[in-house]
Amino acid sequence: MNRLVKHIYPKAILFGICVFFYAGIENSAYAQSNHSLTLSEIWETYEYYPVYAPKIKHVPQKNAFSFLYQNKIVYKNYTQNEHTLFLEIPDSIYAQSYIYPPHSTSRLLIGTQLTPIRRDSYSAVFIEYDTTTQTFSKLFDTIPVQNPQYSPTSHENICFFYENNLYLKRSDKIFPITTNGKENRIINGHPDWMYEEEFELTSGYAWNPSGSSIAYLSFDERSVPQTSIPYYTHEHTEYTSFPYPKAGDSIPEVSLYVYSINHKQNKKILIPTNYDYIPEFSWIDSTTLAITLLDRLQQNIEIITYNITTQTTHTIYSYSHAAYCDMPTHFTPLNESEFIVTDDRNGYTNIQLYSYTKGYITQLTKNCGIITDVYGYNRKTKQIVFAATNNIPTDRYVFSVNTAGTITEICTKKGTHDIYFNSNCSFGIHTFSTANTPPQVSVINSHGTIQYSWFDNSHLTELFESFSKKEFFSITHPYEDSLLAWKIVPPHAKKRAKYPVILSVYGGPTSQKVLNKFNYDMYWHQFLAQQGYMVIAIDCRGVIGRNSDFRKQTYMQLGTYETEDIAHIIKNLHSVPHTDTSKIGIEGWSYGGYLSALTSAKYPELIDAAVCIAPVTDWSLYDAIYTERYMQTPKLNPNGYTNSSVLSYANQIINPILLIHGTGDDNVHTTHSYVLNRELINNKKDIRFVPMTNDEHSLFGKNSRIFIYSKIFDFYTEILHE
């Protein structure tokens, strides 16, 4: 669930935007003052989708980055707003991805016939381009493979994943690294479903710096219960089955191996401590691995080193928390003697400096609020570059710090900054936005100096200026200083007029709704405001961006404090101008759908209409890593699971429920909505259930978005504007 708080928009749309820019009409003023938005513009044609940077790669050994555009690979300089053509790919090869060797651009892997598999993984037929001979050759014939990676020292050696095993292409021959991989039983060198979803692990193997060894994870899934996702056709229904451990189920046994290129041997690393997960591993140097170990309840974390020559281990970091430890650790080697991690030992997530041999040295960051990301380490300037709230939970800023604890500001303009840096953090692609301004993309250096503006989305300025401003405010709370919120008032609202309220919620422990940044859903909220609704979003206890006491209160009792806070805000809406507290709608997706349903069930007198999209309805049905991190297991916390289930309170619901769920959802399975639907029918409730055939969690099937948002708008019109 970690990444599915973000709705993923179709790749075709994003590619079309890039074409739009390069056609030279990026400044066309199609946005008119006081423009009335339509659902078709928002969810069908995506008329006002901002221009973002295309997916880029930093070019090895060059002062440039690159991107794909119209079957060409284009270089763009970091310091000058100029681009040059690196490679024009023949029309017979439809390029969808490409991969450089780490050490040069003498070879290139071009991916075609791409097939998405899960969040970030895909298979493709790869074709290698030799820049010296200017020739193309199929790497593995027409076989689609996953995650090919060049050796760091030789373009002759390429490792790749295929049918649950790792293979090595060495010169012109292919050798199996593993042979026991089998679908739904053993995975070698690739993350399983949970690791990819919840630990955001994108690769299950890693070359060492000298190219002599490969470390890889192996998952034994034979004891894990499987789930089946249907795909409905005009003929027989097809099912995709895969291991999916729910809370309390058996989880995969994970091991780490090292393969020697020269000896063609695998060696299992014997880890002398109990663990259940290996969420991170990386090479410190060519003989030493850093391995992160985590127990099943994720309360104890340990980082060990393993020397492949001496086969010895050494604990270099350990941390425990009474609730749960945060991932990732942002483990980053600085030099031969020191490294950094992040943890919340003092109640705020900070960067901690450690010695490999002497242990803890000091906390490097102070008074920066919450550290939200570590971008990397600039070895030349000896600066660690990171993102933080700067004690403003709604915003994100960028700083650097050295090992003496001296902090330098890089990006501090109020709003949200995000940077995709190159490997040494000397240059990066910088995206900045606020809640009321479209994204601006530029290239910056390590000091935060803008080298040039790339996309400014000025064509949207007039449109944004015509909107009602998203206004931030806070509501006092009996147990906290305040709860943060934003509101959008209908344009041209009359002084004493009151409008039906739509509460937009998410509330999950890995997210925030109240952020000072552009979000595409803003158009939907502006549309509702133009139709005479007051739109309000809140961040309840449990969300990120604030201290650990605030965000970890929900431990063992998901849904309890969040719904209390939503109810508290509704009860205090009388202090917010223009709110008609007799007409309250609530909407949410995923965890937000869960809170929408649960608030309706626990506080039925406060809600008049609820929209629940792809909701969790009972935590015993969700995956083990996510659920047990916040709830422990059903056996250890039976009351917590009962009290957090929407099903426990479904008979109390009195408002109409619009329930929407994709039948192809492999994340929050449609089972959640089916069991709630049945429970509501059993209790004679007003349930409008819309199963979206074959759609996944993000509901991006053909015309799905325009369909569901039309349904939602009609639902609000019927219930709140009757």
XYZ file of C-alpha atoms in Angstrom:
722
model
C 0.000 0.000 0.000
C 3.014 2.284 0.495
C 3.083 3.640 -3.045
C -0.573 3.351 -3.910
C -1.455 6.549 -2.123
C -0.281 8.033 -5.405
C -2.557 7.505 -8.370
C -0.530 6.433 -11.367
C -1.517 8.103 -14.587
C -1.332 6.367 -17.966
C 2.089 6.296 -19.563
C 0.520 7.261 -22.866
C -0.663 10.522 -21.332
C 2.753 11.363 -19.953
C 4.433 10.560 -23.242
C 1.905 12.694 -25.055
C 2.753 15.598 -22.783
C 6.422 15.330 -23.684
C 5.515 15.359 -27.360
C 3.330 18.377 -26.684
C 6.303 20.223 -25.227
C 8.766 19.378 -27.944
C 6.321 20.393 -30.615
C 7.094 23.884 -29.380
C 3.626 24.835 -28.219
C 4.245 24.542 -24.488
C 3.101 28.108 -23.872
C -0.213 27.936 -25.694
C -2.819 29.759 -23.639
C -5.704 27.337 -23.749
C -6.507 28.032 -20.097
C -9.049 30.799 -19.841
C -9.926 32.968 -16.880
C -12.888 31.691 -14.823
C -12.889 28.505 -16.810
C -15.518 25.980 -15.711
C -13.900 22.581 -15.524
C -15.620 19.495 -16.910
C -15.206 15.901 -15.839
C -14.229 15.040 -19.386
C -11.335 17.531 -19.312
C -10.117 16.138 -15.995
C -10.600 12.384 -16.379
C -10.929 11.695 -20.108
C -8.679 14.026 -22.097
C -6.471 15.119 -19.159
C -6.560 18.543 -20.731
C -4.653 20.310 -17.978
C -2.144 17.687 -16.975
C 1.114 19.529 -16.238
C 4.284 18.952 -18.211
C 6.769 16.928 -16.198
C 10.264 15.839 -17.107
C 10.224 12.589 -19.071
C 11.783 9.611 -17.334
C 15.467 10.427 -17.331
C 18.751 8.650 -16.739
C 21.979 10.258 -15.629
C 24.619 9.405 -18.239
C 27.685 7.561 -16.891
C 30.932 9.552 -17.032
C 29.275 12.521 -18.728
C 28.034 15.923 -17.634
C 24.566 15.121 -18.919
C 21.335 13.206 -18.510
C 19.249 11.517 -21.178
C 15.677 10.582 -22.048
C 13.659 8.801 -24.714
C 11.749 10.938 -27.200
C 10.122 9.653 -30.398
C 12.379 6.596 -30.564
C 15.477 8.686 -30.009
C 17.771 8.895 -27.007
C 18.485 12.543 -26.344
C 21.285 13.974 -24.200
C 20.777 17.159 -22.240
C 23.633 19.052 -20.578
C 23.477 19.825 -16.854
C 24.780 23.355 -17.204
C 23.417 24.483 -20.566
C 19.878 24.263 -21.840
C 20.920 22.334 -24.912
C 20.132 18.849 -26.099
C 21.924 16.634 -28.580
C 20.901 13.457 -30.326
C 22.773 10.443 -28.976
C 20.996 7.673 -30.850
C 18.223 7.457 -33.422
C 16.738 3.998 -33.050
C 15.441 2.305 -36.220
C 11.675 2.226 -36.694
C 11.828 -1.583 -36.608
C 12.700 -1.314 -32.887
C 10.081 0.372 -30.716
C 12.178 1.555 -27.776
C 10.361 1.604 -24.426
C 13.327 1.547 -22.042
C 17.107 1.576 -22.120
C 19.972 0.692 -19.785
C 23.553 1.979 -19.676
C 26.556 0.096 -18.327
C 27.638 1.786 -15.059
C 31.086 2.667 -16.419
C 30.505 3.970 -19.962
C 28.108 4.474 -22.847
C 29.958 2.171 -25.239
C 27.054 -0.273 -25.097
C 23.366 0.155 -24.512
C 20.446 -2.180 -23.827
C 17.199 -1.140 -25.490
C 13.972 -2.664 -24.186
C 11.085 -3.332 -26.538
C 7.861 -5.382 -26.390
C 7.573 -4.300 -22.766
C 5.052 -6.107 -20.537
C 4.283 -4.593 -17.102
C 4.274 -7.169 -14.320
C 3.887 -5.348 -11.016
C 4.465 -1.849 -9.652
C 7.951 -1.260 -11.020
C 8.829 -4.545 -12.661
C 8.411 -5.458 -16.288
C 9.733 -7.885 -18.853
C 11.009 -6.875 -22.267
C 12.924 -8.112 -25.272
C 16.328 -6.433 -25.041
C 18.487 -5.399 -27.977
C 22.081 -4.308 -27.476
C 23.561 -1.375 -29.337
C 27.339 -1.160 -29.811
C 28.371 2.484 -30.198
C 31.722 1.510 -31.704
C 30.379 -0.644 -34.539
C 26.988 1.121 -34.554
C 25.240 -2.241 -34.748
C 22.182 -3.713 -33.042
C 21.980 -7.318 -31.843
C 19.334 -9.212 -29.930
C 20.649 -10.005 -26.509
C 18.551 -13.063 -25.668
C 16.919 -13.742 -29.012
C 13.210 -12.882 -28.660
C 12.898 -14.034 -25.043
C 11.469 -11.371 -22.706
C 13.585 -11.064 -19.552
C 13.602 -8.847 -16.481
C 16.049 -6.450 -14.884
C 19.226 -6.923 -16.965
C 22.256 -5.210 -15.426
C 25.724 -4.763 -16.858
C 28.751 -5.641 -14.778
C 30.310 -2.495 -13.253
C 33.618 -3.303 -14.977
C 32.770 -4.998 -18.271
C 30.037 -4.633 -20.837
C 30.672 -8.278 -21.772
C 28.960 -9.509 -18.587
C 25.226 -9.009 -18.092
C 23.075 -10.540 -15.366
C 19.311 -10.889 -15.827
C 16.224 -12.503 -14.289
C 14.094 -15.008 -16.200
C 11.424 -17.448 -14.986
C 12.408 -17.187 -11.309
C 16.127 -17.710 -11.915
C 19.180 -15.549 -12.467
C 21.328 -15.915 -15.581
C 24.674 -14.522 -16.663
C 25.532 -13.594 -20.226
C 29.307 -13.690 -20.456
C 30.669 -12.710 -23.855
C 28.389 -14.667 -26.182
C 27.409 -17.464 -23.795
C 24.612 -17.634 -21.239
C 25.089 -19.467 -17.943
C 22.474 -20.182 -15.259
C 23.407 -18.725 -11.879
C 20.487 -20.530 -10.225
C 18.403 -23.465 -11.388
C 15.902 -24.224 -8.611
C 13.596 -21.244 -9.242
C 10.006 -22.169 -9.940
C 6.853 -20.090 -10.267
C 5.041 -19.593 -6.957
C 7.628 -21.689 -5.128
C 11.190 -20.326 -5.330
C 12.291 -16.880 -6.562
C 15.996 -16.198 -7.082
C 17.196 -12.638 -7.599
C 13.905 -10.759 -7.774
C 11.614 -9.341 -5.053
C 8.362 -11.106 -4.322
C 5.046 -9.244 -4.340
C 5.294 -7.996 -0.757
C 8.910 -6.834 -0.967
C 8.227 -4.864 -4.121
C 5.038 -3.329 -2.732
C 5.932 -2.691 0.915
C 9.740 -2.401 0.993
C 9.840 -0.825 -2.489
C 12.621 -3.204 -3.497
C 13.087 -3.021 -7.266
C 15.931 -5.506 -7.709
C 16.716 -8.732 -5.920
C 20.399 -8.843 -6.867
C 23.450 -6.587 -6.957
C 26.882 -6.692 -8.603
C 29.891 -5.956 -6.423
C 32.057 -2.995 -7.568
C 34.746 -5.200 -9.143
C 32.227 -7.249 -11.116
C 33.517 -10.511 -9.623
C 30.468 -11.418 -7.499
C 26.708 -11.069 -7.450
C 24.682 -11.026 -4.234
C 21.058 -12.087 -4.559
C 17.976 -12.792 -2.478
C 16.205 -16.133 -2.631
C 12.566 -16.452 -1.555
C 11.097 -19.815 -0.561
C 7.340 -19.315 -0.978
C 6.249 -22.934 -0.736
C 4.460 -22.479 2.615
C 2.760 -19.202 1.645
C -0.983 -19.238 0.840
C -1.800 -18.169 -2.698
C -4.393 -15.767 -3.985
C -5.980 -15.717 -7.425
C -6.927 -12.583 -9.344
C -9.565 -13.073 -12.072
C -9.414 -11.624 -15.538
C -12.793 -11.759 -17.236
C -13.005 -12.407 -20.978
C -15.717 -13.320 -23.470
C -14.666 -16.931 -23.024
C -13.286 -18.603 -19.902
C -12.242 -16.498 -16.929
C -8.474 -16.445 -16.550
C -6.802 -16.432 -13.146
C -3.385 -15.201 -12.080
C -2.256 -16.924 -8.895
C 0.626 -15.863 -6.700
C 1.717 -16.215 -3.056
C 0.138 -13.480 -0.941
C 0.547 -13.860 2.821
C -2.182 -12.091 4.737
C -1.755 -10.969 8.326
C -0.786 -13.984 10.437
C -0.090 -16.284 7.465
C 3.188 -18.039 6.760
C 5.600 -15.652 5.064
C 8.380 -16.506 2.584
C 11.697 -17.670 3.965
C 14.308 -15.311 2.571
C 18.036 -16.004 2.254
C 20.980 -14.137 0.765
C 23.523 -15.796 -1.527
C 26.737 -14.719 -3.223
C 27.659 -16.024 -6.659
C 31.305 -16.019 -7.764
C 31.667 -15.158 -11.454
C 35.037 -16.879 -11.866
C 34.290 -19.985 -9.800
C 30.667 -20.291 -10.923
C 29.655 -21.115 -7.370
C 26.809 -20.019 -5.095
C 27.404 -19.628 -1.386
C 24.619 -19.064 1.109
C 25.386 -16.420 3.710
C 24.978 -17.885 7.186
C 23.426 -15.119 9.259
C 24.068 -15.701 12.993
C 20.926 -13.957 14.229
C 17.195 -14.482 13.994
C 15.409 -12.486 11.326
C 12.317 -12.661 9.131
C 12.971 -10.023 6.465
C 15.971 -8.743 4.493
C 14.539 -5.437 3.212
C 17.918 -3.975 2.121
C 21.348 -5.170 1.036
C 24.199 -3.454 -0.766
C 27.924 -3.713 -1.382
C 30.194 -1.471 0.700
C 33.205 -2.581 -1.329
C 34.051 -5.599 -3.469
C 34.374 -7.970 -0.498
C 31.893 -6.570 2.015
C 28.100 -6.571 2.015
C 25.806 -4.524 4.244
C 22.651 -6.491 5.100
C 19.572 -5.093 6.850
C 17.662 -7.581 9.000
C 14.174 -7.112 10.395
C 12.001 -9.250 12.653
C 8.451 -10.137 11.671
C 6.801 -7.465 13.840
C 9.385 -4.951 12.543
C 10.275 -3.743 16.041
C 13.956 -4.662 15.829
C 16.323 -3.727 13.035
C 19.940 -4.740 12.609
C 22.508 -3.998 9.923
C 25.364 -6.456 9.637
C 28.380 -6.637 7.373
C 29.479 -9.851 5.704
C 32.954 -10.406 4.301
C 32.825 -12.825 1.363
C 36.515 -13.720 1.774
C 36.561 -14.510 5.492
C 32.834 -15.390 5.610
C 32.477 -13.426 8.840
C 29.722 -11.106 10.002
C 29.771 -8.041 12.219
C 26.865 -6.008 13.595
C 27.334 -2.333 12.793
C 23.886 -0.946 13.694
C 20.883 -2.000 15.761
C 17.724 -0.169 16.761
C 14.458 -1.133 18.439
C 11.127 0.608 18.831
C 8.166 -0.379 20.988
C 5.854 0.182 18.010
C 7.762 -0.333 14.740
C 10.992 0.657 13.015
C 10.820 2.810 9.911
C 12.039 1.711 6.523
C 14.147 2.471 4.585
C 17.161 3.008 6.838
C 18.849 5.181 4.154
C 22.088 3.313 4.877
C 24.823 5.231 3.041
C 28.578 4.538 3.243
C 30.591 7.770 3.488
C 34.137 6.394 3.509
C 36.062 3.349 4.693
C 35.278 4.046 8.341
C 31.879 5.772 8.536
C 28.287 5.468 7.358
C 24.914 7.066 8.045
C 21.382 5.824 8.730
C 18.118 7.499 9.724
C 16.003 6.647 12.767
C 13.608 8.290 15.205
C 15.406 7.603 18.482
C 14.627 11.080 19.840
C 11.070 11.195 18.499
C 12.035 12.801 15.179
C 13.579 11.083 12.168
C 17.188 12.286 11.922
C 20.461 11.327 10.263
C 22.791 9.386 12.554
C 26.552 9.018 11.992
C 28.189 5.662 12.766
C 31.623 4.106 12.685
C 31.942 0.592 11.274
C 34.192 -0.384 14.189
C 33.304 1.952 17.072
C 29.547 2.240 16.651
C 27.426 5.327 17.221
C 29.167 8.698 16.809
C 26.530 11.455 16.754
C 23.278 12.795 15.394
C 24.056 15.006 12.396
C 20.723 16.756 11.826
C 18.995 18.925 14.397
C 15.981 21.238 14.192
C 15.160 20.168 10.625
C 11.827 18.621 11.539
C 11.458 15.174 9.981
C 14.034 13.816 7.523
C 11.912 12.433 4.683
C 14.594 11.288 2.231
C 18.359 10.970 1.827
C 19.355 11.652 -1.772
C 22.999 10.619 -1.451
C 26.536 11.697 -0.648
C 28.729 14.122 -2.571
C 32.236 12.729 -2.061
C 33.881 15.836 -3.472
C 32.197 18.304 -1.118
C 31.683 15.664 1.613
C 28.044 16.656 1.942
C 25.059 14.398 2.659
C 22.052 15.707 0.734
C 18.602 15.183 2.240
C 14.978 16.329 2.264
C 13.185 17.464 5.415
C 10.050 19.205 6.646
C 12.010 22.008 8.332
C 9.369 21.850 11.093
C 6.597 22.646 8.596
C 4.740 19.317 8.118
C 3.039 20.441 4.895
C 6.290 21.315 3.095
C 9.475 19.618 1.888
C 12.852 21.347 1.693
C 16.347 20.230 0.677
C 19.518 20.606 2.744
C 23.002 19.168 3.033
C 25.031 18.328 6.127
C 28.674 17.374 6.685
C 30.022 14.999 9.324
C 30.608 17.920 11.690
C 26.861 18.571 11.684
C 26.993 21.829 9.710
C 23.745 22.167 7.773
C 23.541 24.081 4.485
C 20.335 25.207 2.832
C 19.861 24.062 -0.783
C 16.151 24.571 -1.572
C 14.142 26.551 0.967
C 11.460 28.346 -1.028
C 8.145 27.583 0.675
C 6.449 24.619 -0.949
C 7.559 21.131 -1.927
C 10.938 20.378 -3.494
C 11.995 17.028 -4.916
C 15.278 16.301 -6.682
C 16.499 13.382 -8.756
C 20.265 13.683 -8.271
C 23.041 12.008 -10.205
C 25.207 9.462 -8.375
C 27.504 12.015 -6.689
C 24.764 14.603 -6.000
C 26.504 17.257 -8.092
C 23.498 17.932 -10.360
C 19.852 16.993 -10.282
C 16.435 17.433 -11.855
C 14.469 19.630 -9.471
C 10.660 19.695 -9.279
C 8.979 22.407 -7.229
C 5.305 23.155 -6.670
C 2.828 24.486 -4.136
C -0.798 23.689 -3.487
C -1.807 26.576 -5.744
C 0.891 26.563 -8.437
C 1.730 24.007 -11.116
C 5.043 22.101 -11.034
C 8.208 23.835 -12.203
C 11.046 21.623 -13.413
C 14.627 22.852 -13.540
C 18.191 21.571 -13.435
C 20.146 22.557 -10.334
C 23.610 21.972 -8.908
C 24.597 20.739 -5.448
C 24.293 24.263 -3.998
C 20.713 24.659 -5.206
C 21.651 27.073 -7.963
C 19.297 26.752 -10.922
C 21.276 26.029 -14.082
C 18.216 26.531 -16.252
C 14.449 26.120 -16.209
C 13.235 23.124 -18.187
C 9.436 23.159 -17.796
C 7.600 25.947 -16.003
C 4.003 25.052 -16.966
C 3.312 28.738 -17.536
C 0.505 27.718 -19.899
C -1.461 26.724 -16.764
C -0.912 29.973 -14.856
C -4.076 31.708 -16.006
C -6.170 28.640 -15.239
C -4.719 28.301 -11.732
C -5.312 31.989 -11.057
C -8.990 31.509 -11.863
C -9.376 28.815 -9.205
C -10.359 29.236 -5.597
C -7.177 29.068 -3.561
C -6.490 25.992 -1.487
C -6.286 27.500 2.002
C -4.436 25.803 4.858
C -5.853 25.950 8.359
C -5.759 24.013 11.613
C -8.336 22.778 14.090
C -7.545 22.554 17.772
C -7.548 19.069 19.221
C -8.014 17.887 22.814
C -5.026 15.521 22.623
C -2.768 17.309 20.148
C -1.712 20.881 19.472
C -3.753 20.910 16.281
C -4.812 18.915 13.257
C -3.833 20.272 9.853
C -6.306 20.757 7.027
C -6.965 22.618 3.814
C -10.161 23.905 2.255
C -11.397 25.036 -1.142
C -14.340 27.427 -0.990
C -16.732 27.626 -3.955
C -15.694 30.504 -6.222
C -17.648 33.710 -5.716
C -19.079 32.341 -2.455
C -21.553 34.725 -0.920
C -20.655 36.088 2.499
C -23.175 34.135 4.557
C -23.811 31.276 2.169
C -23.306 27.697 3.328
C -22.384 24.790 1.093
C -22.422 20.991 1.387
C -19.053 19.672 2.537
C -16.944 16.977 0.887
C -14.237 15.612 3.189
C -11.301 14.122 1.306
C -9.390 11.639 3.495
C -6.503 9.206 3.308
C -4.931 9.019 6.766
C -2.670 5.998 6.310
C 0.625 5.801 8.232
C 2.809 6.305 5.153
C 1.123 9.370 3.708
C -0.163 12.897 4.040
C -3.168 14.532 2.447
C -2.429 18.069 3.615
C 0.658 18.953 1.580
C 1.795 22.197 0.035
C 2.320 20.687 -3.403
C 0.469 20.187 -6.643
C -1.656 17.068 -6.854
C -3.661 16.198 -9.942
C -6.733 15.464 -7.803
C -6.803 19.217 -7.229
C -8.735 19.530 -10.499
C -11.438 17.198 -9.175
C -11.647 19.240 -5.991
C -11.823 22.496 -7.954
C -14.585 20.984 -10.087
C -16.567 20.139 -6.948
C -16.039 23.664 -5.608
C -17.293 25.124 -8.900
C -20.384 22.933 -8.530
C -21.145 24.435 -5.119
C -19.338 22.152 -2.672
C -16.949 23.082 0.096
C -13.985 20.688 -0.173
C -11.888 19.988 2.930
C -8.976 17.605 3.465
C -7.536 16.672 6.847
C -4.525 14.886 8.273
C -5.458 12.891 11.327
C -3.192 11.260 13.864
C -1.010 8.570 12.314
C 0.213 10.371 9.184
C 3.837 11.183 8.398
C 5.460 14.615 8.485
C 5.178 14.976 12.249
C 6.959 13.455 15.244
C 6.849 9.772 16.131
C 4.470 10.259 19.056
C 1.933 11.742 16.639
C 2.295 9.221 13.827
C 2.748 6.039 15.906
C -0.264 6.583 18.180
C -2.330 4.416 15.870
C -0.155 1.359 16.561
C -2.217 -1.781 17.283
C -5.477 0.110 16.657
C -5.654 1.331 13.078
C -8.769 3.349 12.390
C -9.541 4.279 15.995
C -7.788 7.630 16.346
C -8.166 8.487 12.693
C -11.964 8.243 12.789
C -12.014 10.063 16.134
C -10.148 12.923 14.498
C -12.403 12.998 11.437
C -15.423 13.096 13.740
C -13.795 15.838 15.823
C -13.234 17.981 12.756
C -16.791 17.475 11.503
C -18.122 18.517 14.901
C -16.008 21.669 14.733
C -16.854 22.652 11.156
C -19.270 25.235 12.478
C -16.189 27.396 13.070
C -15.248 27.184 9.368
C -17.138 29.741 7.245
C -19.436 28.532 4.445
C -19.816 24.948 5.739
C -23.268 23.394 5.813
C -22.765 20.862 8.604
C -26.110 19.220 7.839
C -24.764 17.892 4.531
C -21.456 16.055 4.886
C -19.965 13.764 2.282
C -16.720 11.829 2.719
C -14.515 10.215 0.081
C -11.319 8.203 0.078
C -9.274 5.679 -1.866
C -7.450 2.638 -0.468
C -6.694 3.543 3.176
C -8.851 6.607 2.582
C -11.681 4.342 1.425
C -11.236 2.379 4.642
C -11.559 5.528 6.773
C -14.523 6.726 4.725
C -16.358 3.465 5.428
C -15.240 3.180 9.053
C -16.174 6.771 9.923
C -19.610 6.195 8.381
C -20.003 3.088 10.523
C -18.681 4.446 13.843
C -20.110 7.964 13.570
C -23.230 7.455 11.423
C -24.932 10.603 12.696
C -22.167 12.767 11.176
C -22.026 11.443 7.584
C -24.672 11.837 4.889
C -22.883 10.216 1.921
C -19.713 8.118 1.705
C -17.584 7.197 -1.298
C -15.254 4.257 -0.663
C -12.857 3.320 -3.473
C -10.803 0.116 -3.229
C -11.041 0.113 0.574
C -9.494 -2.180 3.121
C -12.465 -3.367 5.190
C -10.788 -5.907 7.485
C -7.046 -5.896 8.208
C -6.904 -9.680 8.501
C -7.388 -9.712 4.708
C -4.401 -7.475 3.886
C -0.722 -8.357 3.343
C 1.505 -9.364 6.265
C 4.348 -6.834 5.959
C 2.149 -3.752 5.937
C -0.528 -4.941 8.344
C 1.685 -6.539 10.994
C 3.961 -3.482 11.060
C 1.048 -1.459 12.437
C -1.225 -4.120 13.978
C 0.961 -7.135 14.912
C -0.771 -10.428 14.023
C -4.441 -11.344 14.544
C -3.334 -13.915 17.140
C -1.336 -11.361 19.145
C -3.871 -8.537 18.783
C -7.364 -10.045 18.332
C -9.217 -7.096 19.874
C -7.303 -4.631 17.704
C -8.314 -6.474 14.535
C -11.953 -6.694 15.610
C -12.143 -3.046 16.604
C -10.474 -1.887 13.379
C -12.756 -3.833 11.051
C -15.487 -2.004 9.157
C -17.484 -5.247 9.302
C -17.742 -4.949 13.092
C -19.801 -1.760 12.768
C -21.502 -2.203 9.393
C -24.934 -2.617 10.971
C -24.654 0.962 12.342
C -24.329 2.652 8.943
C -27.292 4.835 8.026
C -25.939 6.909 5.113
C -25.794 5.697 1.492
C -22.457 4.124 0.522
C -20.981 4.247 -2.983
C -18.494 1.364 -3.069
C -16.120 1.083 -6.044
C -13.472 -1.598 -6.547
C -11.489 -3.070 -9.444
C -11.928 -6.815 -9.830
C -8.272 -7.096 -10.918
C -6.889 -5.394 -7.780
C -3.870 -7.456 -6.689
C -3.142 -5.114 -3.776
C -6.368 -4.534 -1.853
C -8.251 -7.548 -3.129
C -11.855 -7.159 -4.177
C -12.699 -9.559 -1.328
C -12.640 -6.512 0.961
C -15.526 -4.910 -0.895
C -17.413 -8.133 -1.529
C -17.592 -8.998 2.179
C -18.626 -5.439 3.092
C -21.225 -5.419 0.324
C -22.701 -8.666 1.660
C -22.716 -7.381 5.227
C -24.512 -4.198 4.199
C -27.066 -6.139 2.155
C -27.647 -8.445 5.132
C -28.405 -5.377 7.232
C -30.624 -3.747 4.566
C -28.356 -0.741 4.058
C -28.270 1.610 1.077
C -25.225 0.229 -0.741
C -24.388 1.080 -4.359
C -21.619 -1.317 -5.379
C -19.699 -0.703 -8.620
C -17.252 -3.516 -9.464
C -14.874 -2.294 -12.173
C -14.205 -5.276 -14.413
C -10.504 -6.180 -14.698
C -9.329 -2.841 -13.282
C -6.431 -2.825 -10.852
C -6.025 -0.713 -7.710
C -5.506 2.543 -9.599
C -8.621 2.005 -11.767
C -7.113 3.058 -15.051
C -8.950 0.817 -17.460
C -10.356 2.323 -20.630
C -12.740 5.149 -19.633
C -12.694 3.951 -16.014
C -11.784 7.304 -14.465
C -14.443 9.325 -16.281
C -16.970 6.606 -15.451
C -16.307 6.441 -11.702
C -16.025 10.187 -11.179
C -19.271 10.716 -13.056
C -20.855 8.157 -10.724
C -19.419 9.936 -7.690
C -20.632 13.342 -8.827
C -24.129 12.007 -9.536
C -24.109 10.377 -6.094
C -23.259 13.666 -4.389
C -25.877 15.503 -6.433
C -28.553 13.023 -5.405
C -27.703 12.879 -1.694
C -26.265 16.288 -0.844
C -28.042 18.581 -3.308
C -31.509 17.086 -3.120
